[in-house]
Short mmCIF file of C-alpha atoms in Angstrom, two decimals:
data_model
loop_
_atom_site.label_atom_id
_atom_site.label_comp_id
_atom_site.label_asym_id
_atom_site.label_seq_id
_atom_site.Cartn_x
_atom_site.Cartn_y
_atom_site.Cartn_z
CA UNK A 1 -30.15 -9.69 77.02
CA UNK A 2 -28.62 -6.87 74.71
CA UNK A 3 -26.26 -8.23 72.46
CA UNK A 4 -22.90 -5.81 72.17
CA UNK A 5 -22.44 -5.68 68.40
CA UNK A 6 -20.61 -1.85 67.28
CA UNK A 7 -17.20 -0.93 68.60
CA UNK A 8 -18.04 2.80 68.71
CA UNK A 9 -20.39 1.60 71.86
CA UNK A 10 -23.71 1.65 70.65
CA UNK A 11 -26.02 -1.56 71.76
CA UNK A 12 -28.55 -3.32 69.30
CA UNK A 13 -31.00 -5.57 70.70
CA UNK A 14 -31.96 -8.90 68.97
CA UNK A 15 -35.58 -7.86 68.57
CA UNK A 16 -34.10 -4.73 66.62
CA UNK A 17 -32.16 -7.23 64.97
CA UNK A 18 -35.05 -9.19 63.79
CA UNK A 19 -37.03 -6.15 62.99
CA UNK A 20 -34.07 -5.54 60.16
CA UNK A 21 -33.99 -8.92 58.83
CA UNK A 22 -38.21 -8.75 58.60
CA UNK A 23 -38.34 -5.40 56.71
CA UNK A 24 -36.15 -7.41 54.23
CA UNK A 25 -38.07 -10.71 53.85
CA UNK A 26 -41.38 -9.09 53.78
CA UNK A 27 -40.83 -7.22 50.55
CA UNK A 28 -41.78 -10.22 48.67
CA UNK A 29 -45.07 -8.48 47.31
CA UNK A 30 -42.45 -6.64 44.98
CA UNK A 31 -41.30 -10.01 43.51
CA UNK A 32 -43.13 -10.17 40.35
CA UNK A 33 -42.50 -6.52 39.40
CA UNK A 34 -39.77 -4.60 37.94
CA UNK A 35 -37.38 -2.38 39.14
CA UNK A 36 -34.61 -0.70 38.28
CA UNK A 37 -31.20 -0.58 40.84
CA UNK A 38 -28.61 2.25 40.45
CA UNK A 39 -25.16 2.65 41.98
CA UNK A 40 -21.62 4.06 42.46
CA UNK A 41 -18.56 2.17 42.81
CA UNK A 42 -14.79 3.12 44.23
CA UNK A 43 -17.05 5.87 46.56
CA UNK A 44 -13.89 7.88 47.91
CA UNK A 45 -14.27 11.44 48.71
CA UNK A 46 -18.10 11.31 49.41
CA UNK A 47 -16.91 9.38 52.59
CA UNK A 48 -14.00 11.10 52.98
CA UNK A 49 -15.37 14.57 53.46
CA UNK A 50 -18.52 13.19 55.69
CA UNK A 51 -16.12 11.87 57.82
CA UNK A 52 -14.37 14.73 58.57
CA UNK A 53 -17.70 16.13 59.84
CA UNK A 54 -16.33 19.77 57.59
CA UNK A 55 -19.08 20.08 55.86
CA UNK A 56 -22.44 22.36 57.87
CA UNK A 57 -24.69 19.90 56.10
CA UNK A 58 -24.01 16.74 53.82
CA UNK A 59 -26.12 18.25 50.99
CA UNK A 60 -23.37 20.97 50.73
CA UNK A 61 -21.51 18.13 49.11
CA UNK A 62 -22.35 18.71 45.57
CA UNK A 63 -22.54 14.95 44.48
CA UNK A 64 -24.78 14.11 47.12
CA UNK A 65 -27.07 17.29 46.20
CA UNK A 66 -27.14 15.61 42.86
CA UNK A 67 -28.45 12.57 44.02
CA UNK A 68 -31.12 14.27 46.39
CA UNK A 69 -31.95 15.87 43.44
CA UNK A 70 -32.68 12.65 40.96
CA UNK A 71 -34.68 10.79 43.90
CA UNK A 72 -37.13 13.71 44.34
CA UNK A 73 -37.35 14.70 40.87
CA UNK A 74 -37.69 10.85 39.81
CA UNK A 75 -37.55 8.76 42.80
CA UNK A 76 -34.35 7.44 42.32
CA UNK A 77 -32.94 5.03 45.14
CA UNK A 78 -29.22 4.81 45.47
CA UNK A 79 -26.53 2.53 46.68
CA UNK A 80 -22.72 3.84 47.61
CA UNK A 81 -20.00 1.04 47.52
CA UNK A 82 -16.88 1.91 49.64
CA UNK A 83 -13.15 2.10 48.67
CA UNK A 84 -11.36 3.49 51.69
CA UNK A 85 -12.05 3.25 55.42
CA UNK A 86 -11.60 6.62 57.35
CA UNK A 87 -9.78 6.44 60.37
CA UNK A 88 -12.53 8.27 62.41
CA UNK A 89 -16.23 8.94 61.38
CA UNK A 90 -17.93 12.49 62.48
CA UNK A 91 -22.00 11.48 63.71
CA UNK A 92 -22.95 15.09 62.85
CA UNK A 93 -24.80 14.17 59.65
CA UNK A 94 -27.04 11.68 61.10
CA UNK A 95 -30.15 13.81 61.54
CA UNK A 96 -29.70 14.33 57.71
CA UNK A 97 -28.63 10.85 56.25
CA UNK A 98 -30.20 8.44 58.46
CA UNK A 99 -34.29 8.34 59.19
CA UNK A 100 -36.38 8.27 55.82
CA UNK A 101 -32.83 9.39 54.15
CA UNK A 102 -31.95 5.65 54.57
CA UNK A 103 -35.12 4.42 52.39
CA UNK A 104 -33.11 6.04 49.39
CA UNK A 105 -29.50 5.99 49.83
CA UNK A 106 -27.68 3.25 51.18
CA UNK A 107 -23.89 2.80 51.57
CA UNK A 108 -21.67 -0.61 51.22
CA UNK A 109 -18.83 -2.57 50.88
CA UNK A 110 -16.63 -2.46 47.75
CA UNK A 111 -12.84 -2.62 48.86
CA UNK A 112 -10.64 -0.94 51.66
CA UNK A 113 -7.46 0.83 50.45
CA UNK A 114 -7.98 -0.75 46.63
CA UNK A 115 -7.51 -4.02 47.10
CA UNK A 116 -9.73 -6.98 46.31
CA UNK A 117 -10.92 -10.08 47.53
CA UNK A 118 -10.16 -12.64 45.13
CA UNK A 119 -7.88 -14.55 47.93
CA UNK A 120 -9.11 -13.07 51.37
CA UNK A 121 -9.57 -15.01 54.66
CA UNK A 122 -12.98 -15.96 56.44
CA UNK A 123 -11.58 -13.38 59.08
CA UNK A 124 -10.40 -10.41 56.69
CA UNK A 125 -14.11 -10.56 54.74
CA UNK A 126 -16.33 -11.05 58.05
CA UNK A 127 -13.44 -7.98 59.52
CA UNK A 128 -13.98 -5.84 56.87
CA UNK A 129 -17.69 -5.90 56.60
CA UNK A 130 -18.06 -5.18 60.40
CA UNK A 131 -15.88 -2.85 60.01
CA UNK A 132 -18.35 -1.08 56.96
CA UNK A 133 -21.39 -1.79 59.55
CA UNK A 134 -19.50 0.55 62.28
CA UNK A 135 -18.85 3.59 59.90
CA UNK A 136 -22.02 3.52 58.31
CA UNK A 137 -24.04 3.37 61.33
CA UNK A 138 -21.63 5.97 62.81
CA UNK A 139 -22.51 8.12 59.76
CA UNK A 140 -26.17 7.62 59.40
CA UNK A 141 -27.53 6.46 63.02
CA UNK A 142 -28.89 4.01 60.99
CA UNK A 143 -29.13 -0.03 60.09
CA UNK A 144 -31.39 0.68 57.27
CA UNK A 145 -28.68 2.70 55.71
CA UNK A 146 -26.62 -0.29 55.18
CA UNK A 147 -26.61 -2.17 51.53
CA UNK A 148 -26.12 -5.88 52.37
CA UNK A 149 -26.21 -7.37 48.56
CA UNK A 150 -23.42 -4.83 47.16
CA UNK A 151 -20.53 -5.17 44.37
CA UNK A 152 -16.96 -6.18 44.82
CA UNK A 153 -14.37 -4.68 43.68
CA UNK A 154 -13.16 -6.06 40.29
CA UNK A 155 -16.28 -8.56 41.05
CA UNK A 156 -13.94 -10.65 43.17
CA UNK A 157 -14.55 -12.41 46.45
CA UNK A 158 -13.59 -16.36 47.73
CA UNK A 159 -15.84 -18.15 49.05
CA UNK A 160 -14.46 -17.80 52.42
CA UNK A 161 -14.29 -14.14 51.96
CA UNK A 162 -18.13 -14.01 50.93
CA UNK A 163 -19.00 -16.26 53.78
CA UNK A 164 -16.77 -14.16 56.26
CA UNK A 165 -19.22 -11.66 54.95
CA UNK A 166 -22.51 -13.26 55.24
CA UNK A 167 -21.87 -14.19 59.15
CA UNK A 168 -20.94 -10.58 59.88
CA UNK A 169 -22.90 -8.20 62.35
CA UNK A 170 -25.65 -7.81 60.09
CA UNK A 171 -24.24 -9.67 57.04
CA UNK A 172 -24.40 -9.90 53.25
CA UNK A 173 -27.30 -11.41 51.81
CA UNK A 174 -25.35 -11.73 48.57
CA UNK A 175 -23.30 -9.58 45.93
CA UNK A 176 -23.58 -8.16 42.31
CA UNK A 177 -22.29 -10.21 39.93
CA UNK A 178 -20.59 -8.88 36.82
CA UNK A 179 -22.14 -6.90 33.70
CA UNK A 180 -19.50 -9.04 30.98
CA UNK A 181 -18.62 -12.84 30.59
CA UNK A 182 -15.86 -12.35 33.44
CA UNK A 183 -15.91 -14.89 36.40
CA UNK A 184 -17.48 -13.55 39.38
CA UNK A 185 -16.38 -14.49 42.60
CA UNK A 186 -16.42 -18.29 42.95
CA UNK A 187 -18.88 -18.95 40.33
CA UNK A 188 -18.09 -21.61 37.71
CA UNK A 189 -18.13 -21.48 33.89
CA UNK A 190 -21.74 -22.93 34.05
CA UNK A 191 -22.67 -20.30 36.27
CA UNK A 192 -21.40 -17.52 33.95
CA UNK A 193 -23.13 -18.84 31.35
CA UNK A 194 -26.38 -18.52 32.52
CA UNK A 195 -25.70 -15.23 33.89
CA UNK A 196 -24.54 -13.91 31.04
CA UNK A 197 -26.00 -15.63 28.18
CA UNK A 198 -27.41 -19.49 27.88
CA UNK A 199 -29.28 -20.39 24.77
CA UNK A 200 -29.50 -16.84 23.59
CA UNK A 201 -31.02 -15.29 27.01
CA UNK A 202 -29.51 -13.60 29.72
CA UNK A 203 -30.87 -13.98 33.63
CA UNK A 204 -30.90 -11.90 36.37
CA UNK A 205 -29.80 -13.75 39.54
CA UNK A 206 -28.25 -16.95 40.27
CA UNK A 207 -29.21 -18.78 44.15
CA UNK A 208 -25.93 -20.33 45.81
CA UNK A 209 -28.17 -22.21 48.03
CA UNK A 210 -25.19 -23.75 49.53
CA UNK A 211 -23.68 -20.84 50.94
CA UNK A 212 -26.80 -19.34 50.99
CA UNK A 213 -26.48 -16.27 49.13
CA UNK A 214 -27.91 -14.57 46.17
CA UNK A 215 -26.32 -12.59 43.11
CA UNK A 216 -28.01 -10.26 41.16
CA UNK A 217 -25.65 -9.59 38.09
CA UNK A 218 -24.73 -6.09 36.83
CA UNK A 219 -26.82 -4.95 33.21
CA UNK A 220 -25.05 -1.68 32.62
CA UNK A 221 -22.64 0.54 33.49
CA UNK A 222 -22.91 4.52 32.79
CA UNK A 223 -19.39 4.51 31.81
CA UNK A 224 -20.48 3.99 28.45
CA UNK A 225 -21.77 7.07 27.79
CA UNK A 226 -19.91 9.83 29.64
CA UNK A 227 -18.76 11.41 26.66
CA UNK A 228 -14.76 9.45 26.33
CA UNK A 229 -15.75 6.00 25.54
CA UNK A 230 -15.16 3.17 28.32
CA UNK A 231 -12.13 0.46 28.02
CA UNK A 232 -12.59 -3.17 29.17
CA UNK A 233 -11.05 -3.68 32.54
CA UNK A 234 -10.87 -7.22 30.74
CA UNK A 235 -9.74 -7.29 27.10
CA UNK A 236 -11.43 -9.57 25.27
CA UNK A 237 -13.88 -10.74 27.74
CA UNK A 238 -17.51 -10.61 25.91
CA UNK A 239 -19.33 -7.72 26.88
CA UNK A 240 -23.04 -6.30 25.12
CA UNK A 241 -21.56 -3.39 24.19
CA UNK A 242 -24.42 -0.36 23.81
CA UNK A 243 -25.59 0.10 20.31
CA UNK A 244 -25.20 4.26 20.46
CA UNK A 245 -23.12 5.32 23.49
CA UNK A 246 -24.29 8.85 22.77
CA UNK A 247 -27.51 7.77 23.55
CA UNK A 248 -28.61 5.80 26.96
CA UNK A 249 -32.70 5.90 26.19
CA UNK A 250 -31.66 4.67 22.75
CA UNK A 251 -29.79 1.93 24.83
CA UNK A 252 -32.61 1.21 26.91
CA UNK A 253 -35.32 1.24 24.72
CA UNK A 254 -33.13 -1.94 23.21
CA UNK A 255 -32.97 -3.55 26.19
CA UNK A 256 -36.37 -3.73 27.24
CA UNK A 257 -38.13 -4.37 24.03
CA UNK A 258 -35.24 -7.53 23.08
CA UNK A 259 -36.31 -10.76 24.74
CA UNK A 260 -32.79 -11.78 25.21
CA UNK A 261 -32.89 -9.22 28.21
CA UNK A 262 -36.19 -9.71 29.33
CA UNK A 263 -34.87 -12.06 31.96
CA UNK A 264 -33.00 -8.94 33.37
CA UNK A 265 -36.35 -7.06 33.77
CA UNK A 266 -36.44 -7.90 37.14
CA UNK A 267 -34.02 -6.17 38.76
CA UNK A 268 -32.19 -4.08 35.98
CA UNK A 269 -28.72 -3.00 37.86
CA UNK A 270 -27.41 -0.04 36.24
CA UNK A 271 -23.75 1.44 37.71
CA UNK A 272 -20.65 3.62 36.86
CA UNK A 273 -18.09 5.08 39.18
CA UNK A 274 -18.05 7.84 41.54
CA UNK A 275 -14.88 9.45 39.76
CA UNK A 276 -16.81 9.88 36.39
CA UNK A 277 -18.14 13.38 35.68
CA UNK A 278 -20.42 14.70 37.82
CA UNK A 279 -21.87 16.91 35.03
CA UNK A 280 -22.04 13.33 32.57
CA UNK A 281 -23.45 10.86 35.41
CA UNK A 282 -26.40 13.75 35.88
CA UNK A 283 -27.44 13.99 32.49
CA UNK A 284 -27.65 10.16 32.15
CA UNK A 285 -29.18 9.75 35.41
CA UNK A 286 -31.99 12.30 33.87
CA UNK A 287 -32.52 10.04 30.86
CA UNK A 288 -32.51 6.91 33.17
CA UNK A 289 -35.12 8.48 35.37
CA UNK A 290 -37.62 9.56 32.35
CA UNK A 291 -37.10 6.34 31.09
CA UNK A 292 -38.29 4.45 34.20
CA UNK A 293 -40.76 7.15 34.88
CA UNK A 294 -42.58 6.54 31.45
CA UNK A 295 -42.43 2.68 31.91
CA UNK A 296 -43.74 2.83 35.53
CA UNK A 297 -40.73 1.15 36.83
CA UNK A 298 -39.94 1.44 40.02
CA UNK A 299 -36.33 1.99 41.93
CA UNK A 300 -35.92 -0.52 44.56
CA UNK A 301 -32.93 -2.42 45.92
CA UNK A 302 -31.46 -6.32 44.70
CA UNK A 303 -31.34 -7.15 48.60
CA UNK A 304 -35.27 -6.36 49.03
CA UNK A 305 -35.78 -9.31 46.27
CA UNK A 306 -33.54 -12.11 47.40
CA UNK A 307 -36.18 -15.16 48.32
CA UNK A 308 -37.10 -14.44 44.52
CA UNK A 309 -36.17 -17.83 43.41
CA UNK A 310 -36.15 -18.57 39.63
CA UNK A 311 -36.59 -22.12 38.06
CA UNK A 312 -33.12 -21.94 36.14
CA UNK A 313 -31.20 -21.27 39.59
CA UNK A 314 -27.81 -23.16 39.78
CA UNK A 315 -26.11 -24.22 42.98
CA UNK A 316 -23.09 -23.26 42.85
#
């Protein structure tokens, strides 16, 4: 029996359903290789003008066209994290963003309206993420086009906000974690510390096989080298601050031959902000791409490695 799961009226079938949750679980021939994760948080007016359908084509959005541009020329795969929810979504860019678009640019939750979720409900988390599954799909025409391990904002999120989250319409299969010593959602001190740093080494996920739900934490923002600096968001909260933030190869030439990162290798997630400079995120999005390009690493998404289980996982 089809199961009716989007408000705008569309019906998904459980088989289509399953076929989702599959494509997911069977990338676990990629689980002993690199990759390299890039994304934008607080995405505003990228959403805002797609869903006023007043653009003739998406890629007549210049940021976009950037982005288009870095995946062909490199093979870049991105991830969009939402801060507002549009009142009404236009479907005339679905030809355009959904289909093999989808493979390479996915869209999810970060806040509505600015807020966090550092004391939400069960009901506002599992409301709000249904509520990303309806515009996305209503944008793209697609499931695929949906992130379901993304970052929230301020890295905040209760645990019955999460949860909320992971029994949504098509749910979260976890979050990213933070790239400084900050807590993270519910985690505890322990679970920082092995994020971050235990015994001189830093990891790259952390299993809450209770909840079940996986965190991938954040290795570097692009903040850093746009040209004015970057301040904390938390003062005094220890943070690996780049050795030359004129220089992002420099950067990650450090990170990948230091064995106190080689933990991260796995999924290396790189991020900065939608509102930085276009002209800034470009040029250190060419850098990051000839860097993985030389190295052979691959761009690939946290949520297509989550049963990658490591033996210093922590329930939480």
């Amino acid at each position: 029996m089809n199961k009716q799961v989007f408000t705008d009226g569309q019906i998904l079938n459980a088989e289509h359903l399953n076929n989702i949750e599959n494509k997911i679980l069977n990338n676990s021939n990629k689980l002993n290789s690199q990759c390299i994760h890039m994304s934008f948080d607080d995405v505003t007016s990228t959403i805002n003008a797609l869903a006023s359908g007043s653009l003739n084509s998406a890629w007549d959005n210049s940021f976009l066209a950037m982005l288009k541009e870095m995946h062909e020329k490199y093979g870049f795969v991105f991830s969009l994290y939402l801060q507002t929810k549009p009142s009404s979504v236009s479907t005339k860019y679905q030809k355009e963003l959904g289909g093999e678009t989808a493979n390479w640019l996915k869209w999810g939750l970060h806040s509505f309206n600015g807020g966090n979720y550092q004391n939400s409900s069960y009901e506002q988390g599992l409301a709000d993420w249904e509520s990303m599954v309806d515009i996305i799909f209503k944008l793209t025409g697609s499931l695929e086009a949906i992130d379901r391990m993304p970052r929230l904002h301020q890295f905040y999120g209760s645990k019955n906000a999460i949860t909320g989250m992971r029994d949504a319409k098509l749910g979260a299969l976890g979050f990213l974690s933070a790239d400084d010593a900050r807590t993270s959602y519910h985690f505890s001190e322990e679970n920082v510390t092995f994020l971050y740093e235990k015994n001189g080494m830093e990891n790259d996920h952390i299993s809450d096989y209770t909840n079940g739900l996986v965190f991938y934490r954040t290795d570097l923002r692009l903040d850093w080298f746009n040209g004015a600096g970057f301040s904390l968001v938390v003062a005094g909260t220890p943070y690996h601050t780049p050795s030359n933030t004129g220089d992002i190869t420099a950067e990650l030439e450090r990170r990948y031959s230091n064995k106190m990162f080689m933990n991260t290798w796995n999924c290396f997630v790189v991020f900065t902000h939608e509102t930085q400079s276009h002209t800034a995120i470009k040029n250190a999005l060419i850098k990051l791409g000839e860097f993985a390009n030389s190295k052979n690493i691959p761009f690939d998404y946290p949520q297509n490695r989550v049963t990658h289980i490591c033996s210093g996982d922590i329930r939480i």
